Each structure stands twice: as C-alpha cells, then as structure tokens.
Amino acid sequence: MKGNFNNRRRDHGGNNGNVSGGPGASAGGGRSGGSSGGGGPSTFYENSEISKGFNDRLDYLFANSIGSEAIATVTSGAKYSGLLVATNLETTNGIDIVLKYPKVVDTAFTDNVEKLTEQLGDTLLINGEDVAELELKNIDFTLDEKWENSKRQEGEERQRKEKEREFQEENGRKGFKTDTDITRSGKPEVRERELLKWTPDENDGNVNEALEDNAGEWDQFSVNEQKFGVKSTFDEHFYTTKINKDDPNFDKRFKEAERIAKEIESQGVSTNHHLNEERGVAADDSGMDEEDLYSGVDRRGNELLAALKSNAKQGLNQESNKNASSLKNQSQHVDPAIISSSTVKGDQQQQSHQQRKNTDGSTQTKQDPQAVHKSGTNATLGKENVSPAPSNKSPKREPLDGSNRKPHTTTKEAQIEDLKKFSQKFKVPYDVPEDMKDILKKSALKGAPSLPPKPQSSSNRPSVPPTPSSGKTDIRKTNRVNSQEQTPVDSPSGRMSSSSKKRYGNSFFGSKVLSPDNNRRGAFGKNFNMFLRSKEAHDEKQRQKSSESKVMEPFFIEKPYFTAPTWPGTVEQSYKTFFPDERTAVQRAQMNLQQRQMNSMNAAAAAAAANQQMGVVMGNMMRFPMGPGASPTPMMNGLAGNMGMYMPFQPQPMFYPSMPNMMSVMGGDDGGGSPSPQAVSPHMPPAYMSGAPGTPMTFGYPGAMPFQAAMVGGGGPRVGGTGNYRQNYHHHNSHGGHGHHRNNHENH
Amino acid sequence: MSQEDWTSQLKKPTKDTRPQTDDVLNTKGNTFEDFFLKRELLMGIFEAGFEKPSPIQEESIPVALAGRDILARAKNGTGKTAAFVIPTLEKVKPKINKIQALIMVPTRELALQTSQVVRTLGKHCGVSCMVTTGGTNLRDDILRLNETVHVLVGTPGRVLDLASRKVADLSECSLFVMDEADKMLSRDFKTIIEQILIFLPPQHQSLLFSATFPITVKEFMVKHLHKPYEINLMEELTLKGITQYYAFVEERQKLHCLNTLFSKLQVNQAIIFCNSTNRVELLAKKITDLGYSCYYSHARMRQQERNKVFHEFRQGKVRTLVCSDLLTRGIDIQAVNVVINFDFPKTAETYLHRIGRSGRFGHLGLAINLINWNDRFNLYKIEQELGTEIAAIPATIDKSLYVAEDVSTVPTPFPLQQQSLPQQQHQQQPQQQPQYGSPAQSFTPQSFAQQLTPQGLAPQGLAAAQNLSPQGLAPQGLAPQALSPQALTNGLPQGIPQGLAQGLPQGIMAQGIPPNFAAPPHY
C-alpha cells in the first residue's frame, strides 16, 4: 500500500486532511513509487519537479498534523486512532507513524477487540508498509498565521530589548542608573491620594502658636548653656592640622600667607556662588535657597546643557560669521537687500557653519576675545566693497542671522569686561608649555595689529583702565587708523556701538604680551591703510590678469564701510509695516539688489569685486594681507576661518570659574568686541531674539547670571558700557536700525 | 609584633548591639584583612570599631587599591566614606611630603567630618590630613600648607583658590575623591571641579561616590574618568531601616504637632529640617522654649558657630538640631534616630539624604514629614521618584521601629578624646555603666545641668591636658612640635581638656551615649 503515499496524489485541500487512498489510490496500488504509473492516463506526468512539489506538500501536511488525532488503517484492516506524535518520511516503504495513546477503532475481520487492545501500549508504532490508510482530521494549515504571530512576537521582543538597551545606554554606559531608573524597576505606581489629616490629641499641651509668633533674636549658645548647661568643646584641631608657630621662618611665612590670602579674597565677585561663598564675598545668591545650594541637584542639567550647547552652536555660527563677514555685512544688513540675500542664503550658510564647526570643534569653544578681535576689525572696514552687488550672491557673503545678536553682545560685553578685569589680576599659575610659547608669540604678532584699530579709542570710556606700555602703542595706532577710516559720512551705527568694547592685548596675554616692534608697526600701517591695500590688491590682480589678457583691471578703492540706506519712514514705524512678512521683504530686497547691481557695474567688474572681497575676508581673518588674488575658494575661506580661530594660549579661562562656559556663550555672538551694529536684524522676530539669550540666564547659568545682574544694575565702573548696551538693546527691540544712530550720537 | 600581639592590643570600642539591615549586612563575607592593608591602617580600622566591611566597602576597596577609577552609588550611611578613605590611606605614602590625595565634598561640615574619619582611621599611619573650607581664616590655611599635608579635604571653592595660587601643590596628588558626587557634578560645583582637575597630574585616579544620582553624570565620566568601574548596590533608593510617615497638618499646627511628636516619641537625637534659614532660627527658639535643648545651623551663620554646633551635636550634647539643607548630605551622627521634615523638601534627593540622617549604617530610624496643603503634590512627586508610599502617622509608633534596646552602645563620633584618655575612661566606664538610662530620660535638661556644672571641670581638665602625652597624639600625624604639653595647652583652648577629662565621660555617658568611639564602619 505504499502506493498510497508514494503516489502523493491525495487531496490535502481543506482542513480535513484525509489521507486516504481513495478509489484512485487503490487503482494505482500497483504502481511503483516515483515513476508515474504506466497505467494511468498520461494526462498527469510527474517529473521530478512536480513530485518534489507533492513531497513538500506532504511534508507540510505531516508537520502540521503532529499532535493531532489520527486514524490509521493497517493492512489487516484494523483501524487505530491516537495522537500522531511522529512520522518518518524517509522510510522506503510508505511512512512510519507513531501513535500515542492508541485505541482500536475497528477490528475489521477479527472481532477480538480486547485482544488487540491488550496488546497496545502507550505508543504504537506502525511501519510504513503496514499503513494502508491514514486519516487526519482537523489539521490546521494556517501555519502562515502562526508564523506571522511568532514573528511578530519575536519582533516585539526584540524591540523591547532594544528599547531597554537604548534606555540603558542613554543612562550611561553599562547602565549606570539614575535614581528614577532604580525606582522604575518594578515598583508600584504611587498615586495621588487623599491625605489623612493629623489631629492633635485632646489632652495635648496646647502649643498653639506659629513659628513667627514671639520671634526675636536669640543666641543659641547662651540659651542652651543657661537652660540646659550645654557647653561647647569645639576645637578645630580635632579636624585639621596645626599651624607650626615655632618655625623659624614663621614670621616670613605669616606675612606671605597674609598677602596671598588678601589677594585671593580681593578677587572680587565671581560668577559662581560657591566660589563667592568660600571667598567670603557676599554676593547675590539669586534666590537660591540652601537646598539648591547644598543638597538638591539641578535636574535641568541635561536640558540646560543642551540649551547651552545649542546656544554655543548658534554662537559658533555667529562666530564664524564674524570671521568671514564683518562689519561690512552688518552695516549693510540694515538694507533690505542684504536682508533678502541673507535670508536666501540662510540654509547654505547654516551648512557652511556646520562644516566649519565640525572642523573647528572644540577650539571654537575656547575662542577668546582674541578671535573676537580678529573679526570685524578694520581690515574689513577698509575693504568695504563699493559695489556689493555680485558679492551678495557669493557664498562668502555670510549674512548673519542677527536675531539674537544683540542680547548676546550685551552679555558678552559684560563677560569680556569681567574677563579683562580678571586677566589683569590673574597670574598664570603654571608654566606655559614650550610649544604654546611659539603660538603665543605668533599670535601676538598677528593679533597685535588687529587689536586696537577700531574706532574705539575715540570714544571716551573712563572705565577703561589706562594700559601700560604695549597698550599705548596700540592706542596710538588706533588713532591713526581711525582717522583714516573716519569718513565724513555719519558712520553706521554699528561702529559706534562697538566703541565701548575696548580691549588691550595685555589684558589677555598678561605680562607675556610682546610689544609690537617697528617691523610690525610698518606692516600695520600698511596693511590697514585702505589705499595702500587697495593698490596692492589691484596690482596683484593686474599681474594675474596680464598673463591671460590685456584687459585693464579697474582700480577699486574701498570705502571702509558702507553707508546703509536708512529706512524711508520715521523711527516710529517698525520695519514690519513696510514688510508685512518676510517674503515681501525678500522680494523687495531682491529688486533693490538687482537694481543696484545693474547700476553699479558690469559683470566683469563685479566678478573682480567678488574676488577682492574674498581676499578681504581672508585677510581679515588671517590678520595679514593675503592679496586679493589668493585663491578665494570657499575651501580657503573655511580654512581661513580656522586660522582666524586658533587662539593664543590663554590659560585664564581655565581657572576662572565658569569661564569656559562663558566663552561658549560668548562664542555665540560676534565676540563682543566686534562692532555688531545690527545686533537685531530687522527681519527676525523680536521675540526670538529676546528669548534666545535669555535662556542661559533664566537657567541661572553661573556664568551668565551675575553678569546679567551687573548689567541690570547698570553702570558700575566694571560694566562701563552698561548704559549703552541697554539703550542699544532697547532700541533694537523697538525700532531696529534707527536706534543705532541715536546711539551713535549719544556715544559721541 | 606578631599577629596576636597587635590585634590583642587594639583598643576596640564597645560593640554596637543595635540590629542592622541588609543594607549593610549583605556582604560576600570578606574581612578587612582580606584586602592586604598595611597593619597601621588595619589597627586604625579596628580601633574605630569596624568589624567587617560593608557591601560598598567590599566592592570598592579592592578596585580602588588596584588603581581604577570608580563611580559608585550606595545608600545613605552604608559606609561610603570609609570605602574611599581606606584605599586613600593605603595609597598615601607618609614619607613623601606632598599632597597625595584630594577629597572634595560640598559642605564645610562634611569636610570636617570626612577629615575626622581620615584622621581616625589613619591615626597609626602617620598621615597628616588637613581641612580647608571657606569661612575659616584663609591665612591660617595657607600657613598650614607650609607643613606636611598628605590628604587635603575641602570644599571646591577654597581648594581652587589655593591650588590656582600654587599654595596647595596638587602636582603629585594622584588620588581625587568626590563624595556626594551628584551634587559636586551639579552645574554650580562642576565648573569649579573641572578647574581643579587641571592642577592634578593627568594620570590621577578618581573615586566618585554618592547615594543619589538624579541625573546622569555621563558627560563627566566620559571626559574625566578613565574606564570607571561602576558600582551600584541599590535596588531601591530608600533605606530598609527607616520608617517614613507623614502628618498632614495646617501650617499653624506644625509646632503643635512637633511638640506632640517630642512627647510621644522616644527620641535619642533628632534632626529637624526647615526650608529657610529664618525658619530654622525661629523653630530652634521655639524648641528651646518647649524645654528641649536645641542647636541650629545654616549657611548664613559664622563658620565658627556652625562648627561648634556641628561638633556638639555630634557629641550628643544637645538633643535636637534644627537646620537647613546645609546639613542634608553626608552628615553622620549615629545617635540620631528621628528625622523630622518640618518643611517638606523640593527634590527627591534632598528628601532621601535628609531621611538618611537617621538609620545610619543599617540601623533603625524614623522619618516624619509634616505636610501642609501646598506640599502634598510635592509629596506625591517625591513618592513617585523614590518608589515608596509614605503612610500617615499612626497614633502610636511601635518602638521597635526606631528605638535601640541598649542605647549605651550607640557610639559618639569623636575618637580623639577617647584615644587620648585611655586610663580615665577605663576607670570611669564601669562606674558609669549602671547609670545608663533610656534616652528619653537621659536627655532631660536636668541631667545636663548636673553633669556639666562648672565646678567639677577645671582641675581635672587641666590635669588631663598634661596627660596628653605624645603617644596619645603622635599617630595622628601631627607635627612633632605640636605635641608638647605646652603647645597643647597653648593651642587648645580650655574646651578640650574639659571635654576630655570630665565633660565627656560623665556628661555623655550619663545621657546614654557612651564615650567610646564605637563607630562602626558607617562613614
């Protein structure tokens, strides 16, 4: 009867897998397995492929039927029922089956049911050749569903595990748990519930007074001694070491110690409450209670950090902006045209900033005032493009998202002031590493010329301490350059607002600053003379061009800055009345831009200008003339940005509490010193502006807060510029550009 | 000296017989000898009353000795301090005249306490440990740094100032320890810490300990720790030995409620927390008015006064201490069995540390929170964060939940008196023993008054001062010059001799707190 199985011609359809020979099967009983029976009509020809298909189906049937009820008819005609627990598909003659808990269903020819039943054990193995027919009922063929189910379960499991892992990862490697993690593991949820009122006992001694009743000063020691005889036995030597007063050098040491102690204690108010506390400085604790100070942990740590980081990122963006663009951009920013260009370029720039940030990495955060100096100094001023048209579209035009610029500036201003003060007092407590010395020297060389040449010195700021030696030369130069730069035109507001930000090299480099020598002085004079520089640039260009063509190169003398068109309306009106939304602003600006483009120059000149501007940018950043011809690729630009960024060794920030943070915040804006006139770019919603810089402060960020306090306090000598900043801030808030002008006047 | 010799000569304090919980008992069964510590250190450990290492000590000491960075968390009062002090003392080489270990803590009181633990455990090691915190004379600290200092314990601000002026030379300080690390890495302290780290040698070892980590310190770990070995011995946050209740009261009822608590509870020593410095002072006054001895402390007091309060309360001179969160973290006073939150704290970690002032080293304690209408959501929040539900206070509280059967074995912290007064104590102890009473009785004002009348003090006190022989103090690592009786009487005001000779043995023992420094390894 093997034919039954070997023929594989069975009806598996439906849920009732009745594997019965059926009439057809018995008809083919004589066929030998595998080969298609010769007797059958050749309508059905089994090649190996087809038979394999059938085999698979059979296998599938059996696999699914394991564990289900089966009725097997053996060759004797007897029928057995039982649980099918195993089948052997490999046997040559039919299929061996194993039935668990077999029962005799039909004895066929013999009536001896008992006898057969007696012979049965727990399991019954029927050899393949004995199986005549196998009937399987209610086989579940929906394995697909099962499979899917199990798959889904698996998937869920995996997801859960992944989640757990992620969770653990985010809570520190190897799952160092925070308090909430520990709590979360299998504790019942604590719900809000009705609290039971405490009721005083009837016969209680009646203490019916509040804390504040009958309050008054009291001395705990005397009261406790009087009432309870408590006397103090405290002596610090239980806890700490003794001072050796017998030392022969004691007097000397004593004096020295006193001197150092005074020095430390006179360091003034720090940004950090704990430092102030330990120095015995009474400082504003900003409403922190003792839980905040000594026990509680600020949960916002992470968010705060994130906020600071994002702030710093913004800062970085702006910083790099600074390096690439400068006052030129800023002053023009008041012009709707520039606004449009900047909005258009926004994304692109974001990207470039991103890149730059990546490359600069951490160094950027360490940015210090030096970098700030480099940005927005006269190099750019001198090179202001007369015809800005094409350059607006060049990638180097780094429009600023000036939104949060102003507030940053104010904070930073204060910080810089503080840093300055600090650095003047501070002595580097360890030796400067050898390799740093070189850098220090170099950067001093490079940096020095850039330091003063702002119009600052013209502004009268009594709060700025007179700087010794090197500082003086700086000032002198400043004046000179200044006079060159001063144009009859009412200077753009930005420059004036920058005037309050005066810094001196020595304040950052301490005593190690090199005073500029004559060579550098010469270079200084030359490099910052816009006429000389323009000529040089022109010559360079000419030389380049001459090799290719004989075209005459137009000679550009760049105004140090660009006088931006002011608003057509009066101050009282917000730009928003003119540009109801950003889009209109952009459109209009673009129109303006095009017009100017056409008016100002032909295409060739424009290209040249672009080049030149590029050179300017780089020169600015690198602190020495690179010549306009120097490959002005964006690549280079980025590089220059880097170079501009690398800072002279500045140990102070490390020791100054929260200084690194301050730097990062500072990095945020243009670096305080730089004249950022349009701190508030008109196209940004003011709300954002005020929000962004506020972030670190509202968090009580240690670096920022005291500054803010100081600023709000307004006008100690320390924050000499306070009044200005506030005004600036105010004006910016209220009516964009015009405020600058007013400010200028005030500054003058 | 053979093994038997030195162990038999140890002056071990009376064994603390109070029951302990699994928080400290669930160890692998190691002993201190298993760590191969130097004998001088072992002597100090055993004389401090330590018997076996607690779980956190068992975990961290070998790893720290192996030189790895550690980030560890273990519950309040389960021996974290000793877990870093022991490896510190083992690693410090007394012959090298440099600061070799820096221990940073968030508060001045905790600095004092930690320093005292270092000095106690290391009294035979010849290690000199100095405290430097704000609020003390800076000039004196600078002068102290002229002498030999091996271990510097301090608060970050002062340490930074000293280090940045090169007054404290940390260039050879290869071990950096932070207790209450979560607070130290909270944003206000972190900036200072990171600046201090600059002065340490680049290859220093860092040990960070705390009971709470409400935020992750991953950033710091990545930046400043080298493959830190992480120890987390907490399956739940709250201590097993502490029973917590709330009393839902009106603000005006708080004082009344407190008075009721005082009269009903068997308070050995209690710490009461308020949320503002003003309320601290007001409440302390009320408590003295109610007839209980009471000191108060907060950060706006002069440091000298703060130290005095801290010291006397630790010595068990007063029964209650009202304080702000200044003393929330780390303060270890074995005799405290009740903590009352007169005002409910804002954050879970504060709550946890506050109630962790009782139930030290696995012992039993009570924490009672006075909750007013406004506090209730904070209560829910903190319950949620801690995963415990705080029950309403019952009419009577089972004494077995927080009262020790034999209070006489509860140790006072102070080792120095004991060690400098061996003979007198031994003589007096037997006589005093029978007088031990229950703490409730012993803390009556009368007993204080009797014991501390001025008459008995002066003569013996001075005599005791003379008896302070070099043996007594030498092992503490004091400079030799400091050891002459002359110097002692000069340098130490009367307070010490008095306390040593008379005040402590009599006054304190009669109050049910023995003079022994029986402190188990609870630091």
XYZ file of C-alpha atoms in Angstrom, chain B:
523
model
C 54.831 42.213 66.531
C 53.083 39.026 65.752
C 49.562 38.802 64.577
C 48.158 38.139 68.006
C 50.164 40.885 69.556
C 48.786 43.723 67.628
C 45.234 42.536 67.476
C 45.110 41.933 71.184
C 46.455 45.351 71.862
C 43.777 47.091 69.921
C 41.528 49.305 71.889
C 38.278 48.314 70.341
C 35.244 50.238 71.378
C 32.162 48.659 72.811
C 30.291 46.727 70.241
C 27.234 48.387 68.889
C 24.443 45.966 69.623
C 21.686 47.551 67.635
C 20.151 45.473 64.886
C 21.210 46.195 61.352
C 19.560 45.750 57.999
C 20.669 44.078 54.837
C 21.746 47.417 53.530
C 24.999 46.874 55.360
C 24.946 43.191 56.146
C 24.509 41.748 52.710
C 28.162 41.159 52.027
C 30.226 38.469 50.435
C 31.832 37.823 53.759
C 35.186 39.415 53.207
C 37.151 40.814 56.072
C 39.373 43.835 56.188
C 42.376 41.573 56.408
C 41.453 40.214 53.001
C 42.373 43.490 51.391
C 46.001 43.214 52.431
C 46.057 46.597 54.026
C 49.019 47.783 55.963
C 48.899 46.922 59.604
C 48.791 50.501 60.809
C 45.703 51.059 58.757
C 44.074 47.874 59.990
C 44.723 48.983 63.528
C 43.013 52.247 62.866
C 40.093 50.487 61.255
C 39.549 48.080 64.097
C 40.030 50.668 66.759
C 37.372 52.706 65.097
C 35.026 49.846 65.773
C 34.827 48.481 62.287
C 34.432 44.776 62.204
C 33.642 43.753 58.688
C 33.459 45.743 55.511
C 30.029 46.800 54.366
C 28.919 45.890 50.857
C 30.101 49.130 49.339
C 33.433 48.846 51.087
C 33.787 45.287 49.967
C 33.147 46.294 46.397
C 35.163 49.429 46.150
C 38.228 48.957 48.314
C 39.902 46.266 46.191
C 39.089 48.056 42.973
C 40.358 51.347 44.294
C 43.509 49.705 45.516
C 44.007 48.306 42.064
C 44.123 51.843 40.814
C 40.945 52.062 38.823
C 38.562 54.929 38.657
C 35.330 54.263 40.475
C 31.839 55.586 40.144
C 29.843 54.140 42.978
C 26.467 54.547 44.471
C 25.283 53.092 47.707
C 22.600 54.102 50.116
C 22.961 56.754 52.759
C 25.028 55.692 55.684
C 26.235 52.392 54.375
C 29.892 53.142 54.671
C 30.796 55.120 51.612
C 33.203 57.405 53.419
C 35.321 54.585 54.685
C 35.047 52.989 51.273
C 37.183 55.750 49.848
C 39.139 56.723 52.952
C 40.589 53.259 53.450
C 42.083 52.991 49.961
C 43.211 56.575 50.250
C 45.107 55.868 53.439
C 46.541 52.714 51.987
C 47.862 54.556 48.989
C 49.266 57.613 50.683
C 52.939 57.398 51.453
C 53.649 59.274 54.663
C 57.266 59.777 53.810
C 56.526 61.853 50.778
C 55.861 65.384 51.809
C 53.242 66.200 49.226
C 49.522 66.309 48.946
C 48.758 62.868 47.644
C 45.016 62.750 47.892
C 42.347 65.355 47.457
C 38.884 64.740 48.835
C 36.180 67.116 47.697
C 32.877 67.487 49.474
C 30.085 70.001 49.019
C 29.811 71.451 52.507
C 32.207 72.577 55.181
C 30.733 70.435 57.885
C 31.050 67.412 55.730
C 34.643 68.342 55.107
C 35.274 68.418 58.830
C 33.592 65.100 59.300
C 35.432 63.458 56.445
C 38.723 64.767 57.669
C 37.978 63.390 61.069
C 37.336 59.967 59.574
C 40.625 60.118 57.749
C 42.402 61.048 60.934
C 40.663 58.363 62.929
C 41.250 55.534 60.523
C 44.707 56.746 59.756
C 45.837 57.580 63.218
C 48.536 54.938 63.171
C 49.535 55.603 59.597
C 51.330 58.856 60.192
C 49.196 60.538 57.608
C 48.503 64.201 58.010
C 45.090 65.316 56.914
C 44.100 68.921 56.577
C 40.716 70.536 56.094
C 40.322 73.612 54.064
C 36.975 75.244 53.596
C 35.617 78.678 53.249
C 34.571 80.558 56.296
C 37.811 79.873 58.056
C 40.865 82.016 58.149
C 42.441 81.730 54.765
C 45.780 82.865 56.055
C 45.831 80.020 58.529
C 45.094 77.525 55.829
C 47.946 78.878 53.763
C 50.219 78.548 56.755
C 49.054 75.015 57.323
C 50.012 74.129 53.817
C 53.578 75.030 54.688
C 53.620 71.964 56.878
C 53.325 68.438 55.708
C 49.909 67.626 54.358
C 49.208 64.272 52.776
C 45.480 64.336 52.436
C 43.592 67.507 51.699
C 39.900 67.567 52.419
C 37.949 70.579 51.365
C 35.219 72.368 49.588
C 35.827 73.178 45.950
C 35.926 76.953 46.126
C 38.683 77.184 48.675
C 40.665 74.378 47.136
C 40.547 76.047 43.754
C 41.768 79.301 45.184
C 44.629 77.602 46.959
C 45.535 75.463 44.014
C 45.445 78.222 41.479
C 47.832 80.281 43.596
C 50.061 77.288 43.888
C 49.642 77.400 47.618
C 48.322 73.895 47.513
C 50.551 71.882 45.280
C 48.456 69.199 43.680
C 51.031 68.128 41.148
C 51.635 64.852 42.954
C 48.091 64.330 44.004
C 47.328 61.095 42.281
C 44.055 60.411 44.016
C 40.983 62.519 43.527
C 37.886 61.712 45.529
C 34.454 63.237 45.362
C 31.868 62.486 47.956
C 28.262 63.368 47.146
C 29.356 63.240 43.562
C 25.983 64.066 42.117
C 25.955 67.362 43.922
C 29.554 68.013 43.060
C 28.753 67.477 39.426
C 25.713 69.624 39.565
C 26.264 72.610 37.426
C 27.278 75.098 40.089
C 30.069 72.992 41.501
C 31.085 71.341 38.312
C 32.796 74.320 36.820
C 34.972 74.620 39.893
C 35.722 70.936 39.963
C 36.794 70.923 36.374
C 39.179 73.743 37.031
C 40.656 71.976 39.999
C 41.227 68.906 37.879
C 43.615 70.883 35.764
C 46.050 71.039 38.635
C 46.071 67.334 39.217
C 48.500 65.127 37.378
C 46.937 63.812 34.207
C 47.133 60.230 35.356
C 45.296 60.638 38.606
C 42.785 58.164 39.920
C 39.248 59.336 40.589
C 36.766 57.914 43.052
C 33.218 59.219 42.889
C 30.627 58.301 45.485
C 27.064 59.214 46.158
C 23.774 57.812 47.308
C 21.769 59.630 44.710
C 22.226 60.247 41.042
C 19.135 62.043 39.890
C 20.854 62.966 36.677
C 23.398 61.118 34.728
C 26.966 62.104 35.068
C 27.883 60.537 31.812
C 29.387 63.635 30.414
C 31.784 63.960 33.277
C 32.541 60.274 33.135
C 33.458 60.406 29.523
C 35.527 63.484 29.946
C 37.345 62.885 33.186
C 37.163 59.269 34.181
C 39.224 56.527 32.702
C 37.257 53.319 32.318
C 35.428 53.842 35.562
C 34.391 50.788 37.499
C 30.761 51.277 38.271
C 29.288 50.077 41.488
C 25.585 50.183 42.020
C 24.425 48.494 45.132
C 20.940 49.888 45.170
C 17.867 48.052 44.120
C 15.735 50.615 45.779
C 16.510 54.099 46.894
C 15.243 54.210 50.419
C 16.934 52.628 53.357
C 15.412 49.478 54.704
C 15.791 50.556 58.293
C 13.874 53.800 58.060
C 10.151 54.012 58.590
C 8.579 57.024 56.951
C 5.372 58.769 57.934
C 3.632 61.918 57.009
C 1.497 64.118 59.194
C -0.896 66.202 57.184
C -1.231 69.436 59.104
C -2.019 73.048 58.690
C 0.951 75.306 58.673
C -0.056 76.705 62.031
C -0.329 73.277 63.544
C 3.203 72.302 62.759
C 4.660 73.403 66.024
C 1.925 71.731 67.942
C 2.459 68.563 66.000
C 6.141 68.712 66.648
C 5.583 69.091 70.323
C 3.317 66.083 70.280
C 5.938 64.105 68.484
C 8.529 65.066 71.040
C 6.340 63.979 73.870
C 5.315 60.722 72.281
C 8.453 59.601 70.572
C 11.460 58.197 72.228
C 13.919 60.492 70.619
C 17.554 59.796 71.124
C 18.763 62.613 68.947
C 16.722 64.299 66.270
C 17.444 66.450 63.263
C 14.724 68.781 62.087
C 14.864 70.327 58.666
C 13.368 73.635 57.657
C 13.387 75.214 54.248
C 14.626 78.664 55.119
C 17.299 79.990 57.378
C 14.816 82.220 59.074
C 12.526 79.379 59.932
C 15.472 77.403 61.214
C 16.234 80.035 63.791
C 12.625 80.561 64.721
C 11.950 76.901 65.178
C 15.064 76.316 67.214
C 13.990 79.033 69.555
C 10.547 77.502 69.923
C 12.055 74.162 70.718
C 14.217 75.555 73.451
C 11.117 77.287 74.735
C 9.403 73.940 74.852
C 12.152 72.728 77.100
C 14.371 70.730 74.817
C 17.978 71.506 74.238
C 18.405 72.544 70.669
C 21.017 73.987 68.385
C 20.501 75.295 64.938
C 22.720 75.660 61.923
C 22.500 77.139 58.475
C 24.795 78.622 55.917
C 24.342 82.232 56.925
C 25.914 81.734 60.285
C 29.526 82.339 61.054
C 31.589 79.307 60.372
C 32.919 79.186 63.900
C 29.411 78.872 65.191
C 28.495 76.344 62.606
C 31.453 74.228 63.587
C 30.573 74.486 67.215
C 27.009 73.410 66.599
C 28.092 70.585 64.409
C 30.665 69.338 66.822
C 28.469 69.483 69.890
C 25.559 67.855 68.207
C 27.720 65.034 67.032
C 28.967 64.612 70.523
C 25.427 64.310 71.741
C 25.473 67.421 73.831
C 22.117 68.592 72.594
C 19.150 66.554 71.728
C 17.808 68.318 68.714
C 19.351 70.100 65.811
C 17.339 72.342 63.561
C 18.998 73.025 60.279
C 18.635 73.898 56.671
C 19.727 71.687 53.840
C 23.245 72.666 54.629
C 23.462 69.515 56.723
C 21.343 67.347 54.500
C 24.110 65.460 52.858
C 26.619 63.143 54.363
C 26.422 64.213 57.973
C 26.838 61.139 60.069
C 25.516 61.108 63.580
C 24.936 57.640 64.840
C 22.693 58.613 67.690
C 20.097 60.246 65.501
C 17.063 58.027 65.343
C 14.441 60.540 64.295
C 14.457 62.948 61.378
C 11.635 65.408 61.041
C 10.952 67.360 57.897
C 9.318 70.359 59.443
C 9.168 71.694 55.913
C 8.978 69.304 53.039
C 11.842 69.443 50.567
C 11.599 70.194 46.876
C 13.614 67.405 45.401
C 13.734 63.691 45.886
C 17.429 63.534 46.504
C 17.146 66.105 49.231
C 14.416 64.068 50.818
C 16.453 60.932 50.554
C 19.537 62.484 52.051
C 17.551 64.140 54.803
C 15.888 60.994 55.998
C 19.183 59.242 55.583
C 20.445 61.194 58.601
C 18.696 58.610 60.702
C 19.115 54.931 60.271
C 22.839 55.225 59.897
C 24.746 52.137 58.979
C 21.775 49.896 58.645
C 20.257 50.806 61.948
C 16.662 51.693 62.507
C 15.232 55.134 62.287
C 12.153 57.183 61.838
C 11.404 59.895 59.319
C 8.386 62.094 59.834
C 7.217 64.634 57.314
C 4.970 67.476 58.213
C 2.952 68.076 55.107
C 0.781 71.077 54.565
C -1.743 71.659 51.855
C 0.793 73.069 49.468
C 3.254 70.284 49.987
C 1.009 67.474 49.015
C 1.851 67.408 45.345
C 5.468 67.531 46.192
C 4.879 64.555 48.418
C 3.332 62.629 45.573
C 6.102 63.606 43.275
C 8.814 62.519 45.617
C 6.999 59.322 46.472
C 6.890 58.610 42.819
C 10.517 59.294 42.269
C 11.505 57.158 45.201
C 9.007 54.437 44.525
C 7.765 54.354 48.067
C 4.459 55.265 49.533
C 4.667 57.188 52.734
C 1.991 56.260 55.240
C 0.058 58.540 57.528
C 1.425 58.714 61.014
C -0.344 56.300 63.340
C -1.495 57.178 66.800
C 1.302 55.210 68.312
C 4.514 54.220 66.685
C 5.994 50.888 67.544
C 9.195 51.487 69.452
C 10.886 48.561 67.834
C 10.832 50.508 64.601
C 13.333 53.062 65.737
C 14.417 52.739 69.350
C 17.529 50.869 70.209
C 17.276 48.481 73.107
C 20.579 49.356 74.548
C 21.410 52.910 73.734
C 24.598 52.696 75.642
C 26.264 51.119 72.704
C 25.366 53.854 70.294
C 28.635 55.463 69.509
C 29.536 59.093 69.502
C 31.719 60.003 66.659
C 34.591 61.506 68.383
C 37.637 59.408 68.560
C 40.213 61.860 69.682
C 39.061 62.247 73.211
C 38.862 58.611 73.734
C 42.184 57.875 72.384
C 43.929 60.489 74.379
C 42.283 59.458 77.596
C 42.700 55.775 77.926
C 43.173 55.419 81.651
C 40.491 57.710 82.776
C 37.930 56.198 80.613
C 38.702 52.732 81.631
C 38.373 53.683 85.186
C 35.203 55.510 84.776
C 33.327 53.320 82.480
C 32.384 50.597 84.909
C 31.062 53.082 87.350
C 29.018 54.775 84.769
C 27.540 51.738 83.229
C 24.731 51.158 85.679
C 23.585 54.668 85.278
C 22.700 54.327 81.684
C 19.152 55.136 81.273
C 16.779 55.230 78.470
C 17.463 58.061 76.155
C 14.204 59.727 76.868
C 15.139 60.108 80.472
C 18.705 60.822 79.920
C 18.079 63.808 77.778
C 16.227 65.774 80.337
C 17.687 69.152 80.865
C 18.432 68.283 84.467
C 20.869 65.634 83.651
C 22.746 68.058 81.505
C 22.771 70.629 84.172
C 24.009 68.216 86.755
C 26.677 66.716 84.714
C 28.111 69.858 83.359
C 28.263 72.086 86.330
C 31.410 74.070 86.105
C 32.828 73.055 89.475
C 33.916 69.619 88.539
C 35.657 70.608 85.419
C 38.590 72.816 85.840
C 41.186 70.960 87.858
C 40.916 67.609 86.227
C 40.649 69.220 82.921
C 43.994 70.794 83.176
C 45.479 67.689 84.592
C 44.184 65.808 81.665
C 45.811 68.219 79.389
C 49.100 67.442 80.978
C 48.456 63.822 80.476
C 48.127 64.232 76.798
C 51.318 62.516 76.114
C 52.944 62.304 72.755
C 51.797 58.732 72.476
C 48.307 59.884 72.516
C 48.578 62.226 69.648
C 51.601 61.208 67.714
C 49.990 58.666 65.473
C 47.634 61.224 64.171
C 50.317 62.652 62.109
C 50.589 65.914 63.886
C 53.822 67.705 63.557
C 56.128 66.757 66.387
C 56.323 70.270 67.638
C 52.685 70.281 68.257
C 52.888 67.529 70.741
C 54.438 69.120 73.723
C 52.009 69.715 76.527
C 52.946 73.302 76.264
C 51.764 73.503 72.731
C 48.628 71.710 73.566
C 47.628 73.931 76.356
C 48.544 76.881 74.277
C 46.995 75.762 71.124
C 43.873 74.268 72.513
C 41.560 76.380 74.451
C 40.071 75.072 77.606
C 37.392 73.279 75.780
C 39.403 70.269 75.047
C 40.825 69.408 78.364
C 37.454 69.821 79.865
C 35.806 67.655 77.380
C 38.468 65.109 77.709
C 38.705 64.909 81.391
C 35.303 65.445 82.615
C 32.638 66.541 80.315
C 32.616 63.622 78.055
C 32.922 60.647 80.300
C 30.446 61.901 82.779
C 28.118 64.044 80.903
C 27.761 61.964 77.898
C 27.705 58.574 79.369
C 25.082 59.560 81.799
C 22.992 60.556 78.894
C 23.085 57.189 77.443
C 25.681 57.838 74.853
C 28.913 56.223 75.698
C 32.168 57.977 75.283
C 33.597 55.223 73.224
C 34.219 55.864 69.696
C 32.380 52.778 68.867
C 31.598 53.957 65.462
C 31.039 51.018 63.252
C 32.128 51.419 59.689
C 29.499 53.895 58.941
C 31.409 56.655 57.385
